[in-house]
């Protein structure tokens, strides 16, 4: 550990259990000298282990539904009180789609669910920033990060309306990044992370097979939750003060691969079997 | 004229008056031998001149609010009846933001307005496609195009939540493009057009100055509505059958320019004046 | 056929035999009313069937090594003489890597070969344009297209230094597109085509298996040489006058796919076999 | 300082004088606990102040022409001897164009100069990596960074053939990043830095005016050489182990801006003057 976040304060959204990326970010931020509050929706607080994390990081949990501006006002105000000042970093790690959960295919979306997907997974990011700005809650040279996924750029069967949510999430990072940079020298970025076996990630259809594919396609293999947390720490630190409005791939190289020898080898085996059977 | 769309049927959304890109598309599609219906929301039908266009193109106007699935069902069903079969192309040229209209800045968005922006400007595109698929209304090798803008990739001050709407619009084109391609050989693309002095475009703050900048930055100058229509015709024609899930810049080269000599010349004049005044 | 290129003159580089994309472009350009000359290096003229194509398209073959400015001057001058005026379109379909041919891996490149790869596959495109400009050989609103491949953006094992050649080819299209657009209203684009079983394409290692993968990943399947030719025709036509400096994917949607159900199905079969065998 | 590079060894190419980004990287790497060698071509060593830097960082300078494999072999071998083992990081900060220096415009390039531009500014990066791999000179989880510029994606008048050099430089990072990641868990990235008033940067035509434009366009302003060095440190550290094959914009947000209020304000002043004069 390097004391990279010594004296910095933050708010971390989305830690459910020890598989969560937000959980790992909290652990590492704590080790790097930061103080922060934790938050999640009440149902996730009950369902998960966030209280254990709070204890471990010597902090508190402030429940908040990130789609509710009132909840966010309460969260941010209380966080500043508890932490003794404005915050320097925010992590947004929130995503949920009822269309995915209820297995509605993309050409049979429920539009009320779609609105919820967008509200929870993307617009909440805007609400966090708008509320924080109105409460003047972020220090100059602060750093705001949201977690995204390559589905924002490329279609993966089964990822459904979460792809659209990630696309608008990344757009919000750009749009608000301009305003916050210009007015307050605050940076806003998204991290586009490898598929990660968190509770949220695992919900997606065929997730294990996809993870094997991306593992073999990525020269460095899939990035883990722990590695993602380290990357987020670098983005919260003073080493990256002029990086803003970016979507940063943290994926072992997957995003810039067309085809690896390893993935092709696995693929080819089936293919040759298919060809044999046709004869 | 080349008879490029001979025998093809379509639906064109969003013609308001003769400045509209959709208007030009209708004119050229007609000249290229297509038959199609026209549609817009009732208020735009009253406010604009679409009836004149219908007469000119020997067709009918079927009013529809593109955010209403019921309206879309009616539109698509009636279009197939009127045209005598399934359609081969659809143009989506719809965008509106109350946050822009009411001059609410991006860090003070009204979230009800934001929902409307997204519903009208982007989710409507999903609704059009989902409804069309359910009614089995599009022929194999059909072509669906929505109009977009570079704000989906890069932030322009004043473009506000329309940037986020365009980002999700383009994502919807990719997500649905996969399904429609796979299942029905239908292609889906967005055209990212130069700023165009339509009734919609002109609403954006500082639009004239921006158009001068993009004119000087673009080696071929801004693309006009008429030129955009020609490009759409090429995308509806059989010349582009394997182009899908793409966002296609139609902008005289603007999107890949960093700085042109012409734009720098204008910029430099002010700059030198500024420097002089500081001395 | 639509008479899309009626009255237009052109030069087509790179037709070897009837599998060549350039061959298909010539056939379709001829059918669309264009007149043009054909060219290739002497060795390819002897090895291939270009004379047959010339006969079919009622034109001549003018040999030229596209890395030789003198050859290009001769080609362009003679083409204007033969065609009776300046040209309206140019197709550049040239690529060759001795590192690929000699199976030198990317971490053991022969740098003399690399220079040749770049000179033949990319810098030749600059030379064609620079020579044409100096000879004032291209009409206003002319259209210049080079064929590229997604390896310019994403690494495919085995594609080797051709990836770097395609990256600089696309950069040259942008750099020169600015100059030609600004000075002469000429547009320059690259078409990034699906893997295509041409004589050149087939040289790449594991090409058949890769083509199966891209076929299953692409919602519309791989684009064929014929379809690519149609797309090039649209880019030479007056329908696309304001499209410039772009790299246009013509690939059935591949470039914007992260994972398709069909590709995953094939992949999964092997994977399950692998897992079984490990137990 | 955080001891981020404690125990790490490196090689830093391209420090000329205290304006150089490589100079700042050396200073910060030293402060972060790294040991490294410095290198540059003999003429730059004589012309610049690198010996002063070596003294300051308690190290040596090993002259090398990065286009010469023999020189690179000598450099890398001697570096390992001096440092007592394999290296963990390499910085490539090399670029030069005789076409730019001799003011040859892009449509009148000297092709011998172009070859040199590519050899010095891009292929040298391949040579560094190929030589290092052959000498087994880089530790597992090592990090290799080259400095790039947005001209690789977007054309800036006057940047000339350096744009093409940067495009291929970034491609080489991807192509080699796959191999080095797969075989040795080494990552390779490029940093696309704001225009920076180094000795190299200042050579570009109209550089000061461009820097004013990018300063006003970028919400956080242009990134300085010192800030770029901090970012490079983060990329050499263990915080970014799964980031590879990426081109990372370090530019205060410029790359994702379409138009800022500040840049438009300056632009508009001239524009209004132009309009007035036309009347």
PDB file of C-alpha atoms in Angstrom, chain A residues 42-162:
ATOM      1  CA  UNK A  42     -32.089  -1.106   1.758  1.00  0.00           C
ATOM      2  CA  UNK A  43     -32.903  -4.457   0.145  1.00  0.00           C
ATOM      3  CA  UNK A  44     -29.265  -5.006  -0.819  1.00  0.00           C
ATOM      4  CA  UNK A  45     -28.129  -3.996   2.632  1.00  0.00           C
ATOM      5  CA  UNK A  46     -30.379  -6.678   4.136  1.00  0.00           C
ATOM      6  CA  UNK A  47     -29.511  -9.269   1.515  1.00  0.00           C
ATOM      7  CA  UNK A  48     -25.762  -8.648   1.559  1.00  0.00           C
ATOM      8  CA  UNK A  49     -22.905  -8.198   3.994  1.00  0.00           C
ATOM      9  CA  UNK A  50     -22.180  -4.484   3.740  1.00  0.00           C
ATOM     10  CA  UNK A  51     -22.280  -4.005   7.519  1.00  0.00           C
ATOM     11  CA  UNK A  52     -19.320  -6.335   7.815  1.00  0.00           C
ATOM     12  CA  UNK A  53     -17.446  -4.225   5.268  1.00  0.00           C
ATOM     13  CA  UNK A  54     -18.281  -1.033   7.153  1.00  0.00           C
ATOM     14  CA  UNK A  55     -16.853  -2.494  10.308  1.00  0.00           C
ATOM     15  CA  UNK A  56     -13.741  -3.611   8.493  1.00  0.00           C
ATOM     16  CA  UNK A  57     -13.262  -0.129   7.018  1.00  0.00           C
ATOM     17  CA  UNK A  58     -14.197   1.637  10.213  1.00  0.00           C
ATOM     18  CA  UNK A  59     -17.103   3.512   8.670  1.00  0.00           C
ATOM     19  CA  UNK A  60     -20.894   3.640   8.379  1.00  0.00           C
ATOM     20  CA  UNK A  61     -23.528   2.548   5.885  1.00  0.00           C
ATOM     21  CA  UNK A  62     -26.062   5.154   4.780  1.00  0.00           C
ATOM     22  CA  UNK A  63     -28.962   3.521   2.927  1.00  0.00           C
ATOM     23  CA  UNK A  64     -30.022   5.239  -0.281  1.00  0.00           C
ATOM     24  CA  UNK A  65     -31.996   4.423  -3.379  1.00  0.00           C
ATOM     25  CA  UNK A  66     -29.818   6.044  -6.023  1.00  0.00           C
ATOM     26  CA  UNK A  67     -32.878   6.821  -8.152  1.00  0.00           C
ATOM     27  CA  UNK A  68     -34.263   9.043  -5.406  1.00  0.00           C
ATOM     28  CA  UNK A  69     -32.898  12.563  -5.273  1.00  0.00           C
ATOM     29  CA  UNK A  70     -34.142  12.911  -1.702  1.00  0.00           C
ATOM     30  CA  UNK A  71     -32.231   9.810  -0.649  1.00  0.00           C
ATOM     31  CA  UNK A  72     -29.119  11.093  -2.401  1.00  0.00           C
ATOM     32  CA  UNK A  73     -29.406  14.463  -0.669  1.00  0.00           C
ATOM     33  CA  UNK A  74     -29.591  12.687   2.650  1.00  0.00           C
ATOM     34  CA  UNK A  75     -26.681  10.408   1.787  1.00  0.00           C
ATOM     35  CA  UNK A  76     -24.407  13.190   0.610  1.00  0.00           C
ATOM     36  CA  UNK A  77     -25.230  15.565   3.442  1.00  0.00           C
ATOM     37  CA  UNK A  78     -24.719  12.874   6.077  1.00  0.00           C
ATOM     38  CA  UNK A  79     -21.530  11.718   4.392  1.00  0.00           C
ATOM     39  CA  UNK A  80     -20.029  15.195   4.542  1.00  0.00           C
ATOM     40  CA  UNK A  81     -21.022  15.431   8.208  1.00  0.00           C
ATOM     41  CA  UNK A  82     -19.560  12.042   9.042  1.00  0.00           C
ATOM     42  CA  UNK A  83     -16.390  12.540   7.023  1.00  0.00           C
ATOM     43  CA  UNK A  84     -15.874  16.116   8.132  1.00  0.00           C
ATOM     44  CA  UNK A  85     -15.872  17.791   4.753  1.00  0.00           C
ATOM     45  CA  UNK A  86     -16.441  17.541   1.038  1.00  0.00           C
ATOM     46  CA  UNK A  87     -15.601  14.327  -0.753  1.00  0.00           C
ATOM     47  CA  UNK A  88     -12.774  13.680  -3.185  1.00  0.00           C
ATOM     48  CA  UNK A  89     -14.049  10.569  -4.885  1.00  0.00           C
ATOM     49  CA  UNK A  90     -17.271   8.728  -5.686  1.00  0.00           C
ATOM     50  CA  UNK A  91     -17.673   5.201  -7.033  1.00  0.00           C
ATOM     51  CA  UNK A  92     -20.909   4.325  -8.842  1.00  0.00           C
ATOM     52  CA  UNK A  93     -21.296   0.568  -9.194  1.00  0.00           C
ATOM     53  CA  UNK A  94     -25.004   0.082  -9.791  1.00  0.00           C
ATOM     54  CA  UNK A  95     -26.855  -1.891 -12.433  1.00  0.00           C
ATOM     55  CA  UNK A  96     -30.057  -3.867 -12.643  1.00  0.00           C
ATOM     56  CA  UNK A  97     -32.479  -4.902 -15.350  1.00  0.00           C
ATOM     57  CA  UNK A  98     -35.871  -6.462 -14.712  1.00  0.00           C
ATOM     58  CA  UNK A  99     -36.007  -7.401 -18.379  1.00  0.00           C
ATOM     59  CA  UNK A 100     -32.884  -9.521 -17.824  1.00  0.00           C
ATOM     60  CA  UNK A 101     -34.186 -10.943 -14.571  1.00  0.00           C
ATOM     61  CA  UNK A 102     -37.560 -11.850 -16.020  1.00  0.00           C
ATOM     62  CA  UNK A 103     -35.878 -13.218 -19.127  1.00  0.00           C
ATOM     63  CA  UNK A 104     -37.752 -10.953 -21.523  1.00  0.00           C
ATOM     64  CA  UNK A 105     -35.826 -10.953 -24.804  1.00  0.00           C
ATOM     65  CA  UNK A 106     -34.713  -7.681 -26.370  1.00  0.00           C
ATOM     66  CA  UNK A 107     -37.441  -7.812 -29.006  1.00  0.00           C
ATOM     67  CA  UNK A 108     -40.095  -8.247 -26.346  1.00  0.00           C
ATOM     68  CA  UNK A 109     -39.033  -5.666 -23.770  1.00  0.00           C
ATOM     69  CA  UNK A 110     -41.385  -4.433 -21.112  1.00  0.00           C
ATOM     70  CA  UNK A 111     -41.064  -0.663 -21.428  1.00  0.00           C
ATOM     71  CA  UNK A 112     -41.773   0.009 -17.777  1.00  0.00           C
ATOM     72  CA  UNK A 113     -38.907  -2.315 -16.925  1.00  0.00           C
ATOM     73  CA  UNK A 114     -36.721  -0.558 -19.481  1.00  0.00           C
ATOM     74  CA  UNK A 115     -37.364   2.772 -17.795  1.00  0.00           C
ATOM     75  CA  UNK A 116     -36.334   1.199 -14.498  1.00  0.00           C
ATOM     76  CA  UNK A 117     -33.208  -0.292 -16.035  1.00  0.00           C
ATOM     77  CA  UNK A 118     -32.178   3.132 -17.265  1.00  0.00           C
ATOM     78  CA  UNK A 119     -33.168   4.905 -14.084  1.00  0.00           C
ATOM     79  CA  UNK A 120     -31.306   2.505 -11.792  1.00  0.00           C
ATOM     80  CA  UNK A 121     -28.290   1.745 -13.963  1.00  0.00           C
ATOM     81  CA  UNK A 122     -27.576   5.066 -15.650  1.00  0.00           C
ATOM     82  CA  UNK A 123     -29.716   8.063 -14.717  1.00  0.00           C
ATOM     83  CA  UNK A 124     -28.847   7.415 -11.063  1.00  0.00           C
ATOM     84  CA  UNK A 125     -25.301   8.409 -12.037  1.00  0.00           C
ATOM     85  CA  UNK A 126     -26.585  11.760 -13.259  1.00  0.00           C
ATOM     86  CA  UNK A 127     -28.619  12.178 -10.094  1.00  0.00           C
ATOM     87  CA  UNK A 128     -25.615  11.467  -7.901  1.00  0.00           C
ATOM     88  CA  UNK A 129     -23.576  14.126  -9.685  1.00  0.00           C
ATOM     89  CA  UNK A 130     -26.347  16.726  -9.945  1.00  0.00           C
ATOM     90  CA  UNK A 131     -27.160  16.319  -6.271  1.00  0.00           C
ATOM     91  CA  UNK A 132     -23.509  16.462  -5.270  1.00  0.00           C
ATOM     92  CA  UNK A 133     -22.972  19.631  -7.284  1.00  0.00           C
ATOM     93  CA  UNK A 134     -26.027  21.313  -5.822  1.00  0.00           C
ATOM     94  CA  UNK A 135     -24.813  20.493  -2.331  1.00  0.00           C
ATOM     95  CA  UNK A 136     -21.304  21.638  -3.308  1.00  0.00           C
ATOM     96  CA  UNK A 137     -20.108  18.309  -1.986  1.00  0.00           C
ATOM     97  CA  UNK A 138     -17.063  17.527  -4.142  1.00  0.00           C
ATOM     98  CA  UNK A 139     -13.611  19.049  -3.737  1.00  0.00           C
ATOM     99  CA  UNK A 140     -11.665  20.509  -6.604  1.00  0.00           C
ATOM    100  CA  UNK A 141      -9.668  17.801  -8.413  1.00  0.00           C
ATOM    101  CA  UNK A 142     -12.112  15.222  -7.151  1.00  0.00           C
ATOM    102  CA  UNK A 143     -12.622  12.034  -9.177  1.00  0.00           C
ATOM    103  CA  UNK A 144     -15.880  10.286 -10.021  1.00  0.00           C
ATOM    104  CA  UNK A 145     -15.938   6.787 -11.517  1.00  0.00           C
ATOM    105  CA  UNK A 146     -18.766   4.563 -12.719  1.00  0.00           C
ATOM    106  CA  UNK A 147     -18.374   0.932 -13.711  1.00  0.00           C
ATOM    107  CA  UNK A 148     -19.363   0.024 -17.247  1.00  0.00           C
ATOM    108  CA  UNK A 149     -19.110  -2.857 -19.673  1.00  0.00           C
ATOM    109  CA  UNK A 150     -18.138  -3.296 -23.315  1.00  0.00           C
ATOM    110  CA  UNK A 151     -21.771  -4.023 -24.154  1.00  0.00           C
ATOM    111  CA  UNK A 152     -22.014  -0.236 -24.437  1.00  0.00           C
ATOM    112  CA  UNK A 153     -20.035  -0.546 -27.688  1.00  0.00           C
ATOM    113  CA  UNK A 154     -20.668  -4.107 -28.873  1.00  0.00           C
ATOM    114  CA  UNK A 155     -23.720  -6.301 -28.695  1.00  0.00           C
ATOM    115  CA  UNK A 156     -23.574  -9.468 -26.610  1.00  0.00           C
ATOM    116  CA  UNK A 157     -26.573 -11.752 -26.919  1.00  0.00           C
ATOM    117  CA  UNK A 158     -28.393 -11.929 -23.627  1.00  0.00           C
ATOM    118  CA  UNK A 159     -27.018  -8.716 -22.184  1.00  0.00           C
ATOM    119  CA  UNK A 160     -30.257  -7.130 -23.299  1.00  0.00           C
ATOM    120  CA  UNK A 161     -31.265  -3.612 -22.261  1.00  0.00           C
ATOM    121  CA  UNK A 162     -28.274  -3.371 -19.914  1.00  0.00           C
TER     122      UNK A 162
END
